[in-house]
Short mmCIF file of the C-alpha atoms (twelve columns), coordinates in Angstrom:
data_MODEL
# 
_entry.id   MODEL 
# 
loop_
_atom_site.group_PDB 
_atom_site.id 
_atom_site.type_symbol 
_atom_site.label_atom_id 
_atom_site.label_alt_id 
_atom_site.label_comp_id 
_atom_site.label_asym_id 
_atom_site.label_seq_id 
_atom_site.Cartn_x 
_atom_site.Cartn_y 
_atom_site.Cartn_z 
_atom_site.pdbx_PDB_model_num 
ATOM 1  C CA . GLY A 1  -82.438 -7.806  -3.210 1 
ATOM 2  C CA . SER A 2  -81.081 -4.440  -2.322 1 
ATOM 3  C CA . TYR A 3  -82.209 -4.467  1.312  1 
ATOM 4  C CA . THR A 4  -80.423 -6.020  4.279  1 
ATOM 5  C CA . ARG A 5  -81.726 -6.770  7.742  1 
ATOM 6  C CA . VAL A 6  -79.094 -5.984  10.368 1 
ATOM 7  C CA . ARG A 7  -79.482 -7.362  13.875 1 
ATOM 8  C CA . ILE A 8  -77.553 -5.572  16.597 1 
ATOM 9  C CA . LYS A 9  -78.192 -7.343  19.873 1 
ATOM 10 C CA . LYS A 10 -81.996 -7.548  19.915 1 
ATOM 11 C CA . GLU A 11 -82.658 -4.600  17.600 1 
ATOM 12 C CA . LEU A 12 -83.487 -5.251  13.942 1 
ATOM 13 C CA . ILE A 13 -82.665 -2.551  11.397 1 
ATOM 14 C CA . LEU A 14 -83.619 -2.535  7.715  1 
ATOM 15 C CA . ALA A 15 -80.911 -0.989  5.524  1 
ATOM 16 C CA . SER A 16 -81.294 -0.085  1.859  1 
ATOM 17 C CA . LYS A 17 -77.970 -1.643  0.842  1 
ATOM 18 C CA . PRO A 18 -77.225 -5.226  -0.284 1 
ATOM 19 C CA . ILE A 19 -75.407 -7.574  2.093  1 
ATOM 20 C CA . GLY A 20 -72.247 -7.392  -0.042 1 
ATOM 21 C CA . HIS A 21 -71.945 -3.711  0.814  1 
ATOM 22 C CA . PHE A 22 -71.713 -4.553  4.523  1 
ATOM 23 C CA . GLU A 23 -69.384 -7.472  3.876  1 
ATOM 24 C CA . GLU A 24 -66.878 -5.055  2.324  1 
ATOM 25 C CA . LEU A 25 -67.172 -2.546  5.204  1 
ATOM 26 C CA . LEU A 26 -66.868 -4.930  8.138  1 
ATOM 27 C CA . PRO A 27 -63.417 -6.048  9.406  1 
ATOM 28 C CA . ARG A 28 -62.433 -9.435  7.986  1 
ATOM 29 C CA . GLY A 29 -61.760 -12.057 10.608 1 
ATOM 30 C CA . GLN A 30 -64.114 -10.467 13.122 1 
ATOM 31 C CA . PHE A 31 -67.037 -10.737 10.702 1 
ATOM 32 C CA . PHE A 32 -67.532 -13.675 8.365  1 
ATOM 33 C CA . ARG A 33 -70.183 -14.448 5.776  1 
ATOM 34 C CA . ILE A 34 -71.438 -17.944 6.563  1 
ATOM 35 C CA . HIS A 35 -74.295 -18.010 4.075  1 
ATOM 36 C CA . ASN A 36 -75.576 -15.931 1.146  1 
ATOM 37 C CA . GLN A 37 -77.864 -14.135 3.563  1 
ATOM 38 C CA . THR A 38 -75.852 -14.142 6.800  1 
ATOM 39 C CA . ILE A 39 -72.761 -12.379 8.146  1 
ATOM 40 C CA . ILE A 40 -71.852 -13.059 11.785 1 
ATOM 41 C CA . ASN A 41 -69.541 -11.527 14.350 1 
ATOM 42 C CA . THR A 42 -67.060 -14.357 14.959 1 
ATOM 43 C CA . GLU A 43 -66.272 -13.039 18.449 1 
ATOM 44 C CA . LEU A 44 -69.824 -13.953 19.486 1 
ATOM 45 C CA . ILE A 45 -69.684 -17.621 18.426 1 
ATOM 46 C CA . LYS A 46 -70.453 -19.978 21.297 1 
ATOM 47 C CA . GLU A 47 -70.084 -23.254 19.390 1 
ATOM 48 C CA . TYR A 48 -70.118 -24.901 15.987 1 
ATOM 49 C CA . LEU A 49 -72.351 -27.908 15.384 1 
ATOM 50 C CA . LYS A 50 -71.096 -30.298 12.726 1 
ATOM 51 C CA . GLY A 51 -73.273 -31.104 9.759  1 
ATOM 52 C CA . LYS A 52 -73.359 -30.866 5.984  1 
ATOM 53 C CA . GLY A 53 -72.541 -27.174 6.266  1 
ATOM 54 C CA . GLY A 54 -72.998 -27.039 10.001 1 
ATOM 55 C CA . THR A 55 -74.644 -24.610 12.341 1 
ATOM 56 C CA . VAL A 56 -73.179 -21.769 14.358 1 
ATOM 57 C CA . VAL A 57 -74.603 -21.184 17.831 1 
ATOM 58 C CA . MET A 58 -74.064 -17.661 19.063 1 
ATOM 59 C CA . LYS A 59 -73.588 -16.542 22.688 1 
ATOM 60 C CA . ASP A 60 -77.249 -15.438 22.814 1 
ATOM 61 C CA . ASN A 61 -78.170 -19.020 21.700 1 
ATOM 62 C CA . SER A 62 -79.394 -17.917 18.278 1 
ATOM 63 C CA . GLN A 63 -78.456 -20.382 15.546 1 
ATOM 64 C CA . PHE A 64 -77.437 -19.824 11.942 1 
ATOM 65 C CA . GLU A 65 -76.942 -22.341 9.169  1 
ATOM 66 C CA . VAL A 66 -73.516 -22.390 7.487  1 
ATOM 67 C CA . SER A 67 -73.495 -23.046 3.752  1 
ATOM 68 C CA . GLU A 68 -71.432 -25.993 2.547  1 
ATOM 69 C CA . ARG A 69 -69.442 -23.634 0.343  1 
ATOM 70 C CA . ARG A 70 -68.426 -21.387 3.268  1 
ATOM 71 C CA . LYS A 71 -67.834 -24.098 5.886  1 
ATOM 72 C CA . GLU A 72 -64.120 -24.564 5.174  1 
ATOM 73 C CA . GLY A 73 -63.399 -20.836 5.463  1 
ATOM 74 C CA . LEU A 74 -65.233 -20.646 8.783  1 
ATOM 75 C CA . LEU A 75 -63.390 -23.647 10.209 1 
ATOM 76 C CA . LYS A 76 -60.065 -22.047 9.258  1 
ATOM 77 C CA . LEU A 77 -60.941 -19.114 11.520 1 
ATOM 78 C CA . PHE A 78 -61.129 -21.507 14.484 1 
ATOM 79 C CA . GLN A 79 -57.576 -22.721 13.781 1 
ATOM 80 C CA . LYS A 80 -56.058 -19.278 14.380 1 
# 
């Protein structure tokens, strides 16, 4: 709802703003919304695993599912 969990390195913070609020504040290109519930720092992507939407593996080896709807936009970032 109107709360967002923000993970900075290993620290988890609960903010009383919706994820869309953060999406508007963060620099486009460096941060990308890969799912309704997930925005990632694109500079920390280690690899992309193909799939229906795919999965992003971050440098700390955490993994996040990419929605089918947002897959194309993410892949365009890799082409730059």
